[in-house]
């Protein structure tokens, strides 16, 4: 009886929280993956200024907790007068997640780009292919195959990291569980939400495996 | 002359690899460059293919100047001009450097499609003709990992030939091949030479040099000596 009450409250809240969880997840992924390829290239730039600035950005993003970054971007604009702009809750969430995940993905892509044999670049040059064509058609498809397992790891972590948006007062699935747990003084909502996370992860693992297998057509 | 190399010099830091290297190559001629390991054979070949920048001297390919010395400094052709020069010369790498994620046919078609030398169906037709000529018919949809060393070598030759180069360079073409495949490659090289393509082969395989070379250039202690066969 009690469990029915819990579920009656939890299900609609979870569904509404799921919109936030999946929204943050999808937008972060869609924006940060392509952006991270650009950042990886900038990090590898021969221009020391560009390379150092990018390295500093990656250092800050990887060296501080995402929770702190969320708080800083939402509350901390007073301390960075250059920005002079107060982000809305969702804007702050997207900016923080995209900046953070771009840094992690950029390092993964940098590793992938570095792993490509120099002979691939030389063959492209000898054949008269331009640098951009070489990158897009020769290097990047091979990089994608190399980085897929590491990118997959980050993708799974991203799903779980979306729970951090509670700090800005936004309800996602974990916060929904907390609210129901507080109302009925029971731990069971957390178990249900744990199962929801496992379900999302199972679907993602399946999708990621399919993507990885798509690259197995060559060695 | 399709290739004129004059007083070419190359150093890495303070280490001089070769200096004042001069030689010419005629249309359809097969020239072998031999020498001990570390004498700079491959570096010379890489300079001719613009994979390394020379420090001194000049390189002229089919009347187009890749680099020349001006006021004591070497000056390379502008980007657009270099693109035209690059199409005059092909290189078959020692490790082939095929694009592993592309089929044999895609490997062959990539550069001509990018350079838009011909319509796509015409490019595809030339690719199939070349594959047929190099006894690779039936392999057009295979990926490089599905090929033997000799087949990869022939795909690399076909890929270089797709741009109709005047000169085709080979870096140690026989280093990883067995005897029968080596014979097959030397037959192909002779065929290409008969079609008027100048061939430059860097090798330390003396038996192969004896078998195929019309002229031998020996690189030793940074300078060259030539021998006509």
Short mmCIF file of N, CA, C and O in Angstrom, two decimals, chain A residues 94-209:
data_model
loop_
_atom_site.label_atom_id
_atom_site.label_comp_id
_atom_site.label_asym_id
_atom_site.label_seq_id
_atom_site.Cartn_x
_atom_site.Cartn_y
_atom_site.Cartn_z
N UNK A 94 23.86 23.90 -19.14
CA UNK A 94 24.39 23.50 -20.46
C UNK A 94 25.82 24.00 -20.66
O UNK A 94 26.68 23.26 -21.15
N UNK A 95 26.08 25.25 -20.25
CA UNK A 95 27.44 25.80 -20.42
C UNK A 95 28.43 24.97 -19.61
O UNK A 95 29.48 24.56 -20.13
N UNK A 96 28.10 24.69 -18.36
CA UNK A 96 29.03 23.93 -17.50
C UNK A 96 29.27 22.52 -18.05
O UNK A 96 30.41 22.08 -18.16
N UNK A 97 28.19 21.85 -18.38
CA UNK A 97 28.34 20.47 -18.88
C UNK A 97 29.12 20.44 -20.20
O UNK A 97 29.98 19.59 -20.40
N UNK A 98 28.78 21.38 -21.09
CA UNK A 98 29.46 21.37 -22.40
C UNK A 98 30.95 21.69 -22.23
O UNK A 98 31.80 21.01 -22.79
N UNK A 99 31.24 22.71 -21.40
CA UNK A 99 32.66 23.07 -21.19
C UNK A 99 33.42 21.91 -20.55
O UNK A 99 34.53 21.58 -20.96
N UNK A 100 32.81 21.28 -19.56
CA UNK A 100 33.48 20.20 -18.85
C UNK A 100 33.70 18.99 -19.77
O UNK A 100 34.82 18.48 -19.88
N UNK A 101 32.64 18.55 -20.42
CA UNK A 101 32.76 17.35 -21.23
C UNK A 101 33.59 17.58 -22.50
O UNK A 101 34.27 16.67 -22.97
N UNK A 102 33.56 18.81 -23.02
CA UNK A 102 34.41 19.11 -24.18
C UNK A 102 35.88 18.89 -23.81
O UNK A 102 36.65 18.33 -24.60
N UNK A 103 36.25 19.31 -22.59
CA UNK A 103 37.64 19.15 -22.16
C UNK A 103 38.03 17.67 -22.11
O UNK A 103 39.10 17.28 -22.61
N UNK A 104 37.17 16.85 -21.52
CA UNK A 104 37.48 15.41 -21.42
C UNK A 104 37.53 14.76 -22.80
O UNK A 104 38.46 14.03 -23.13
N UNK A 105 36.51 15.07 -23.62
CA UNK A 105 36.48 14.48 -24.97
C UNK A 105 37.68 14.95 -25.80
O UNK A 105 38.24 14.20 -26.59
N UNK A 106 38.07 16.22 -25.59
CA UNK A 106 39.19 16.77 -26.37
C UNK A 106 40.47 15.98 -26.11
O UNK A 106 41.24 15.69 -27.04
N UNK A 107 40.69 15.63 -24.84
CA UNK A 107 41.89 14.85 -24.52
C UNK A 107 41.82 13.45 -25.13
O UNK A 107 42.83 12.90 -25.57
N UNK A 108 40.63 12.89 -25.15
CA UNK A 108 40.46 11.56 -25.77
C UNK A 108 40.76 11.66 -27.27
O UNK A 108 41.50 10.85 -27.84
N UNK A 109 40.21 12.71 -27.91
CA UNK A 109 40.44 12.87 -29.36
C UNK A 109 41.90 13.20 -29.66
O UNK A 109 42.45 12.75 -30.66
N UNK A 110 42.53 13.97 -28.76
CA UNK A 110 43.96 14.29 -28.97
C UNK A 110 44.77 12.98 -28.98
O UNK A 110 45.62 12.78 -29.84
N UNK A 111 44.47 12.12 -28.03
CA UNK A 111 45.15 10.82 -27.99
C UNK A 111 44.89 10.04 -29.27
O UNK A 111 45.80 9.43 -29.84
N UNK A 112 43.66 10.08 -29.74
CA UNK A 112 43.29 9.36 -30.96
C UNK A 112 44.01 9.92 -32.18
O UNK A 112 44.54 9.16 -33.01
N UNK A 113 44.06 11.23 -32.27
CA UNK A 113 44.72 11.87 -33.42
C UNK A 113 46.22 11.54 -33.40
O UNK A 113 46.81 11.22 -34.43
N UNK A 114 46.81 11.59 -32.19
CA UNK A 114 48.24 11.28 -32.08
C UNK A 114 48.56 9.82 -32.43
O UNK A 114 49.69 9.52 -32.79
N UNK A 115 47.55 8.96 -32.30
CA UNK A 115 47.82 7.54 -32.56
C UNK A 115 47.83 7.20 -34.05
O UNK A 115 48.22 6.10 -34.43
N UNK A 116 47.40 8.14 -34.87
CA UNK A 116 47.37 7.85 -36.32
C UNK A 116 48.78 7.91 -36.88
O UNK A 116 49.53 8.87 -36.65
N UNK A 117 49.13 6.87 -37.63
CA UNK A 117 50.47 6.75 -38.19
C UNK A 117 50.79 7.95 -39.09
O UNK A 117 49.94 8.37 -39.89
N UNK A 118 52.01 8.46 -38.95
CA UNK A 118 52.43 9.61 -39.75
C UNK A 118 52.36 9.29 -41.26
O UNK A 118 52.16 10.17 -42.10
N UNK A 119 52.49 8.01 -41.58
CA UNK A 119 52.42 7.56 -42.97
C UNK A 119 51.09 7.90 -43.63
O UNK A 119 51.03 8.11 -44.85
N UNK A 120 50.04 7.95 -42.85
CA UNK A 120 48.72 8.30 -43.39
C UNK A 120 48.71 9.76 -43.87
O UNK A 120 48.15 10.09 -44.91
N UNK A 121 49.37 10.63 -43.09
CA UNK A 121 49.46 12.05 -43.48
C UNK A 121 50.36 12.19 -44.71
O UNK A 121 50.07 12.95 -45.62
N UNK A 122 51.47 11.42 -44.68
CA UNK A 122 52.42 11.53 -45.79
C UNK A 122 51.80 11.02 -47.09
O UNK A 122 51.97 11.64 -48.14
N UNK A 123 51.08 9.90 -47.00
CA UNK A 123 50.43 9.36 -48.20
C UNK A 123 49.43 10.39 -48.75
O UNK A 123 49.35 10.62 -49.96
N UNK A 124 48.69 11.03 -47.85
CA UNK A 124 47.70 12.02 -48.27
C UNK A 124 48.39 13.21 -48.94
O UNK A 124 47.91 13.72 -49.96
N UNK A 125 49.51 13.63 -48.37
CA UNK A 125 50.23 14.78 -48.93
C UNK A 125 50.76 14.46 -50.32
O UNK A 125 50.60 15.24 -51.26
N UNK A 126 51.36 13.27 -50.44
CA UNK A 126 51.91 12.86 -51.73
C UNK A 126 50.80 12.77 -52.79
O UNK A 126 51.02 13.06 -53.97
N UNK A 127 49.60 12.38 -52.36
CA UNK A 127 48.49 12.25 -53.31
C UNK A 127 47.83 13.60 -53.62
O UNK A 127 46.91 13.67 -54.42
N UNK A 128 48.29 14.64 -52.95
CA UNK A 128 47.76 15.99 -53.24
C UNK A 128 46.50 16.34 -52.48
O UNK A 128 45.81 17.29 -52.83
N UNK A 129 46.16 15.55 -51.45
CA UNK A 129 44.97 15.87 -50.66
C UNK A 129 45.27 17.07 -49.75
O UNK A 129 46.38 17.18 -49.23
N UNK A 130 44.28 17.93 -49.56
CA UNK A 130 44.50 19.09 -48.71
C UNK A 130 44.53 18.66 -47.24
O UNK A 130 44.11 17.54 -46.91
N UNK A 131 45.01 19.55 -46.37
CA UNK A 131 45.10 19.20 -44.95
C UNK A 131 43.71 18.95 -44.36
O UNK A 131 43.52 18.02 -43.58
N UNK A 132 42.73 19.79 -44.75
CA UNK A 132 41.40 19.62 -44.17
C UNK A 132 40.75 18.32 -44.68
O UNK A 132 40.11 17.59 -43.93
N UNK A 133 40.95 18.03 -45.97
CA UNK A 133 40.40 16.80 -46.54
C UNK A 133 41.05 15.59 -45.87
O UNK A 133 40.38 14.61 -45.54
N UNK A 134 42.37 15.68 -45.67
CA UNK A 134 43.09 14.58 -45.01
C UNK A 134 42.52 14.34 -43.62
O UNK A 134 42.27 13.21 -43.22
N UNK A 135 42.27 15.44 -42.91
CA UNK A 135 41.76 15.28 -41.54
C UNK A 135 40.35 14.66 -41.54
O UNK A 135 40.08 13.71 -40.82
N UNK A 136 39.48 15.22 -42.38
CA UNK A 136 38.09 14.79 -42.35
C UNK A 136 37.88 13.38 -42.93
O UNK A 136 37.08 12.62 -42.41
N UNK A 137 38.60 13.07 -44.03
CA UNK A 137 38.32 11.82 -44.73
C UNK A 137 39.31 10.68 -44.40
O UNK A 137 38.98 9.51 -44.56
N UNK A 138 40.52 11.05 -44.00
CA UNK A 138 41.52 9.99 -43.74
C UNK A 138 41.74 9.80 -42.24
O UNK A 138 41.68 8.68 -41.74
N UNK A 139 42.00 10.90 -41.53
CA UNK A 139 42.37 10.80 -40.11
C UNK A 139 41.16 10.55 -39.21
O UNK A 139 41.14 9.58 -38.45
N UNK A 140 40.15 11.41 -39.33
CA UNK A 140 39.02 11.34 -38.39
C UNK A 140 38.29 9.98 -38.37
O UNK A 140 38.01 9.46 -37.28
N UNK A 141 38.01 9.39 -39.53
CA UNK A 141 37.34 8.07 -39.46
C UNK A 141 38.18 7.04 -38.70
O UNK A 141 37.63 6.20 -37.99
N UNK A 142 39.50 7.12 -38.82
CA UNK A 142 40.35 6.18 -38.09
C UNK A 142 40.41 6.52 -36.61
O UNK A 142 40.47 5.64 -35.75
N UNK A 143 40.39 7.83 -36.32
CA UNK A 143 40.39 8.28 -34.92
C UNK A 143 39.13 7.79 -34.22
O UNK A 143 39.17 7.30 -33.09
N UNK A 144 37.99 7.90 -34.91
CA UNK A 144 36.71 7.50 -34.31
C UNK A 144 36.76 6.05 -33.84
O UNK A 144 36.27 5.72 -32.76
N UNK A 145 37.36 5.20 -34.67
CA UNK A 145 37.46 3.79 -34.29
C UNK A 145 38.31 3.63 -33.01
O UNK A 145 37.94 2.90 -32.11
N UNK A 146 39.42 4.37 -32.97
CA UNK A 146 40.32 4.27 -31.82
C UNK A 146 39.68 4.79 -30.53
O UNK A 146 39.86 4.21 -29.46
N UNK A 147 38.96 5.92 -30.65
CA UNK A 147 38.48 6.57 -29.42
C UNK A 147 37.12 6.05 -28.92
O UNK A 147 36.72 6.39 -27.81
N UNK A 148 36.44 5.27 -29.74
CA UNK A 148 35.08 4.86 -29.36
C UNK A 148 34.96 4.25 -27.95
O UNK A 148 34.07 4.64 -27.19
N UNK A 149 35.85 3.32 -27.53
CA UNK A 149 35.70 2.76 -26.18
C UNK A 149 35.82 3.84 -25.09
O UNK A 149 35.03 3.84 -24.14
N UNK A 150 36.78 4.77 -25.24
CA UNK A 150 36.96 5.82 -24.22
C UNK A 150 35.79 6.80 -24.26
O UNK A 150 35.32 7.25 -23.20
N UNK A 151 35.33 7.14 -25.46
CA UNK A 151 34.18 8.05 -25.57
C UNK A 151 32.96 7.38 -24.91
O UNK A 151 32.21 8.02 -24.17
N UNK A 152 32.81 6.08 -25.13
CA UNK A 152 31.70 5.33 -24.54
C UNK A 152 31.71 5.43 -23.02
O UNK A 152 30.67 5.64 -22.39
N UNK A 153 32.91 5.31 -22.44
CA UNK A 153 33.05 5.46 -20.99
C UNK A 153 32.54 6.80 -20.50
O UNK A 153 31.80 6.89 -19.52
N UNK A 154 32.96 7.86 -21.20
CA UNK A 154 32.56 9.21 -20.82
C UNK A 154 31.05 9.41 -20.98
O UNK A 154 30.43 10.11 -20.20
N UNK A 155 30.49 8.78 -22.00
CA UNK A 155 29.06 8.91 -22.26
C UNK A 155 28.27 8.33 -21.08
O UNK A 155 27.30 8.92 -20.60
N UNK A 156 28.73 7.18 -20.59
CA UNK A 156 28.06 6.54 -19.44
C UNK A 156 28.21 7.43 -18.20
O UNK A 156 27.25 7.61 -17.43
N UNK A 157 29.41 7.99 -18.03
CA UNK A 157 29.64 8.87 -16.87
C UNK A 157 28.73 10.09 -16.95
O UNK A 157 28.22 10.56 -15.94
N UNK A 158 28.55 10.59 -18.18
CA UNK A 158 27.73 11.78 -18.38
C UNK A 158 26.30 11.56 -17.87
O UNK A 158 25.72 12.43 -17.23
N UNK A 159 25.74 10.38 -18.16
CA UNK A 159 24.37 10.10 -17.70
C UNK A 159 24.29 10.28 -16.19
O UNK A 159 23.37 10.92 -15.67
N UNK A 160 25.29 9.73 -15.49
CA UNK A 160 25.26 9.79 -14.03
C UNK A 160 25.55 11.21 -13.52
O UNK A 160 24.98 11.64 -12.52
N UNK A 161 26.41 11.93 -14.26
CA UNK A 161 26.75 13.30 -13.85
C UNK A 161 25.56 14.26 -13.96
O UNK A 161 25.55 15.31 -13.30
N UNK A 162 24.58 13.90 -14.78
CA UNK A 162 23.43 14.81 -14.93
C UNK A 162 22.72 15.02 -13.58
O UNK A 162 22.03 16.01 -13.39
N UNK A 163 22.95 14.10 -12.65
CA UNK A 163 22.30 14.23 -11.32
C UNK A 163 22.82 15.46 -10.57
O UNK A 163 22.18 15.92 -9.62
N UNK A 164 24.00 15.98 -11.01
CA UNK A 164 24.59 17.13 -10.30
C UNK A 164 23.79 18.43 -10.49
O UNK A 164 24.01 19.39 -9.75
N UNK A 165 22.86 18.43 -11.44
CA UNK A 165 22.13 19.69 -11.69
C UNK A 165 21.21 20.04 -10.51
O UNK A 165 20.72 21.16 -10.44
N UNK A 166 21.05 19.08 -9.58
CA UNK A 166 20.20 19.37 -8.39
C UNK A 166 20.73 20.60 -7.65
O UNK A 166 19.98 21.34 -7.04
N UNK A 167 22.07 20.83 -7.75
CA UNK A 167 22.69 21.93 -7.00
C UNK A 167 22.12 23.29 -7.42
O UNK A 167 22.14 24.25 -6.66
N UNK A 168 21.58 23.34 -8.66
CA UNK A 168 20.99 24.61 -9.12
C UNK A 168 19.47 24.58 -8.98
O UNK A 168 18.76 25.39 -9.58
N UNK A 169 18.98 23.64 -8.22
CA UNK A 169 17.55 23.59 -7.93
C UNK A 169 16.71 23.02 -9.06
O UNK A 169 15.49 23.20 -9.09
N UNK A 170 17.34 22.32 -9.98
CA UNK A 170 16.59 21.73 -11.10
C UNK A 170 16.29 20.27 -10.76
O UNK A 170 17.15 19.55 -10.26
N UNK A 171 15.08 19.86 -11.05
CA UNK A 171 14.70 18.48 -10.73
C UNK A 171 15.04 17.54 -11.88
O UNK A 171 14.55 17.70 -12.99
N UNK A 172 15.89 16.58 -11.55
CA UNK A 172 16.14 15.47 -12.49
C UNK A 172 15.73 14.21 -11.75
O UNK A 172 15.15 14.32 -10.66
N UNK A 173 16.06 13.06 -12.24
CA UNK A 173 15.47 11.85 -11.66
C UNK A 173 15.94 11.56 -10.23
O UNK A 173 15.16 11.11 -9.41
N UNK A 174 17.20 11.87 -9.91
CA UNK A 174 17.68 11.59 -8.56
C UNK A 174 17.01 12.53 -7.54
O UNK A 174 16.68 12.13 -6.42
N UNK A 175 16.82 13.78 -7.98
CA UNK A 175 16.18 14.74 -7.07
C UNK A 175 14.71 14.35 -6.86
O UNK A 175 14.16 14.54 -5.77
N UNK A 176 14.10 13.80 -7.90
CA UNK A 176 12.72 13.33 -7.77
C UNK A 176 12.66 12.24 -6.71
O UNK A 176 11.77 12.24 -5.84
N UNK A 177 13.64 11.32 -6.75
CA UNK A 177 13.69 10.24 -5.76
C UNK A 177 13.86 10.80 -4.35
O UNK A 177 13.21 10.34 -3.40
N UNK A 178 14.70 11.83 -4.24
CA UNK A 178 14.96 12.43 -2.93
C UNK A 178 13.67 13.03 -2.35
O UNK A 178 13.36 12.85 -1.17
N UNK A 179 12.93 13.73 -3.23
CA UNK A 179 11.70 14.37 -2.79
C UNK A 179 10.71 13.32 -2.27
O UNK A 179 10.11 13.49 -1.20
N UNK A 180 10.54 12.22 -3.04
CA UNK A 180 9.60 11.17 -2.64
C UNK A 180 10.08 10.48 -1.36
O UNK A 180 9.29 10.20 -0.44
N UNK A 181 11.39 10.26 -1.28
CA UNK A 181 11.98 9.63 -0.10
C UNK A 181 11.72 10.47 1.15
O UNK A 181 11.36 9.94 2.20
N UNK A 182 11.87 11.78 1.01
CA UNK A 182 11.63 12.67 2.16
C UNK A 182 10.16 12.68 2.56
O UNK A 182 9.83 12.69 3.74
N UNK A 183 9.28 12.65 1.56
CA UNK A 183 7.84 12.69 1.84
C UNK A 183 7.39 11.47 2.62
O UNK A 183 6.65 11.58 3.58
N UNK A 184 7.83 10.27 2.16
CA UNK A 184 7.34 9.03 2.78
C UNK A 184 8.35 8.37 3.73
O UNK A 184 8.12 7.27 4.21
N UNK A 185 9.45 9.07 3.99
CA UNK A 185 10.49 8.55 4.88
C UNK A 185 10.85 7.11 4.54
O UNK A 185 10.83 6.21 5.39
N UNK A 186 11.13 6.89 3.26
CA UNK A 186 11.52 5.54 2.81
C UNK A 186 12.69 5.64 1.82
O UNK A 186 12.83 6.64 1.10
N UNK A 187 13.47 4.57 1.80
CA UNK A 187 14.65 4.56 0.92
C UNK A 187 14.31 4.02 -0.47
O UNK A 187 15.07 4.20 -1.43
N UNK A 188 13.16 3.37 -0.59
CA UNK A 188 12.85 2.65 -1.83
C UNK A 188 12.90 3.52 -3.11
O UNK A 188 13.30 3.02 -4.17
N UNK A 189 12.52 4.82 -3.10
CA UNK A 189 12.62 5.59 -4.35
C UNK A 189 14.03 5.58 -4.95
O UNK A 189 14.20 5.56 -6.16
N UNK A 190 15.04 5.56 -4.05
CA UNK A 190 16.42 5.54 -4.55
C UNK A 190 16.72 4.23 -5.29
O UNK A 190 17.44 4.21 -6.28
N UNK A 191 16.11 3.16 -4.78
CA UNK A 191 16.32 1.86 -5.46
C UNK A 191 15.69 1.89 -6.84
O UNK A 191 16.29 1.49 -7.84
N UNK A 192 14.45 2.43 -6.92
CA UNK A 192 13.78 2.52 -8.23
C UNK A 192 14.60 3.38 -9.20
O UNK A 192 14.77 3.04 -10.36
N UNK A 193 15.11 4.50 -8.68
CA UNK A 193 15.86 5.41 -9.56
C UNK A 193 17.19 4.77 -9.98
O UNK A 193 17.63 4.92 -11.12
N UNK A 194 17.76 3.99 -9.04
CA UNK A 194 18.98 3.23 -9.39
C UNK A 194 18.69 2.31 -10.57
O UNK A 194 19.50 2.20 -11.50
N UNK A 195 17.51 1.70 -10.55
CA UNK A 195 17.14 0.80 -11.66
C UNK A 195 16.95 1.59 -12.96
O UNK A 195 17.28 1.11 -14.04
N UNK A 196 16.40 2.82 -12.83
CA UNK A 196 16.22 3.66 -14.04
C UNK A 196 17.60 3.98 -14.64
O UNK A 196 17.80 3.88 -15.86
N UNK A 197 18.56 4.34 -13.76
CA UNK A 197 19.92 4.62 -14.27
C UNK A 197 20.50 3.38 -14.96
O UNK A 197 21.10 3.48 -16.02
N UNK A 198 20.29 2.22 -14.33
CA UNK A 198 20.82 0.98 -14.93
C UNK A 198 20.18 0.70 -16.28
O UNK A 198 20.86 0.26 -17.22
N UNK A 199 18.88 1.02 -16.38
CA UNK A 199 18.16 0.81 -17.64
C UNK A 199 18.73 1.73 -18.73
O UNK A 199 19.01 1.28 -19.85
N UNK A 200 18.91 3.01 -18.36
CA UNK A 200 19.48 3.97 -19.34
C UNK A 200 20.87 3.49 -19.77
O UNK A 200 21.21 3.48 -20.95
N UNK A 201 21.67 3.07 -18.78
CA UNK A 201 23.03 2.62 -19.08
C UNK A 201 23.01 1.37 -19.97
O UNK A 201 23.83 1.24 -20.89
N UNK A 202 22.05 0.48 -19.72
CA UNK A 202 21.96 -0.74 -20.54
C UNK A 202 21.66 -0.38 -21.99
O UNK A 202 22.28 -0.93 -22.91
N UNK A 203 20.71 0.57 -22.18
CA UNK A 203 20.37 0.99 -23.55
C UNK A 203 21.60 1.62 -24.21
O UNK A 203 21.95 1.31 -25.36
N UNK A 204 22.28 2.51 -23.46
CA UNK A 204 23.45 3.19 -24.02
C UNK A 204 24.57 2.21 -24.36
O UNK A 204 25.21 2.32 -25.40
N UNK A 205 24.77 1.24 -23.46
CA UNK A 205 25.83 0.24 -23.70
C UNK A 205 25.54 -0.51 -25.01
O UNK A 205 26.44 -0.74 -25.81
N UNK A 206 24.27 -0.83 -25.21
CA UNK A 206 23.86 -1.55 -26.42
C UNK A 206 24.16 -0.67 -27.66
O UNK A 206 24.74 -1.14 -28.63
N UNK A 207 23.75 0.60 -27.55
CA UNK A 207 23.96 1.52 -28.68
C UNK A 207 25.46 1.71 -28.95
O UNK A 207 25.92 1.64 -30.09
N UNK A 208 26.23 1.91 -27.85
CA UNK A 208 27.67 2.13 -28.01
C UNK A 208 28.36 0.90 -28.62
O UNK A 208 29.25 1.02 -29.45
N UNK A 209 27.92 -0.29 -28.18
CA UNK A 209 28.48 -1.52 -28.76
C UNK A 209 28.20 -1.59 -30.25
O UNK A 209 29.05 -2.01 -31.04
#
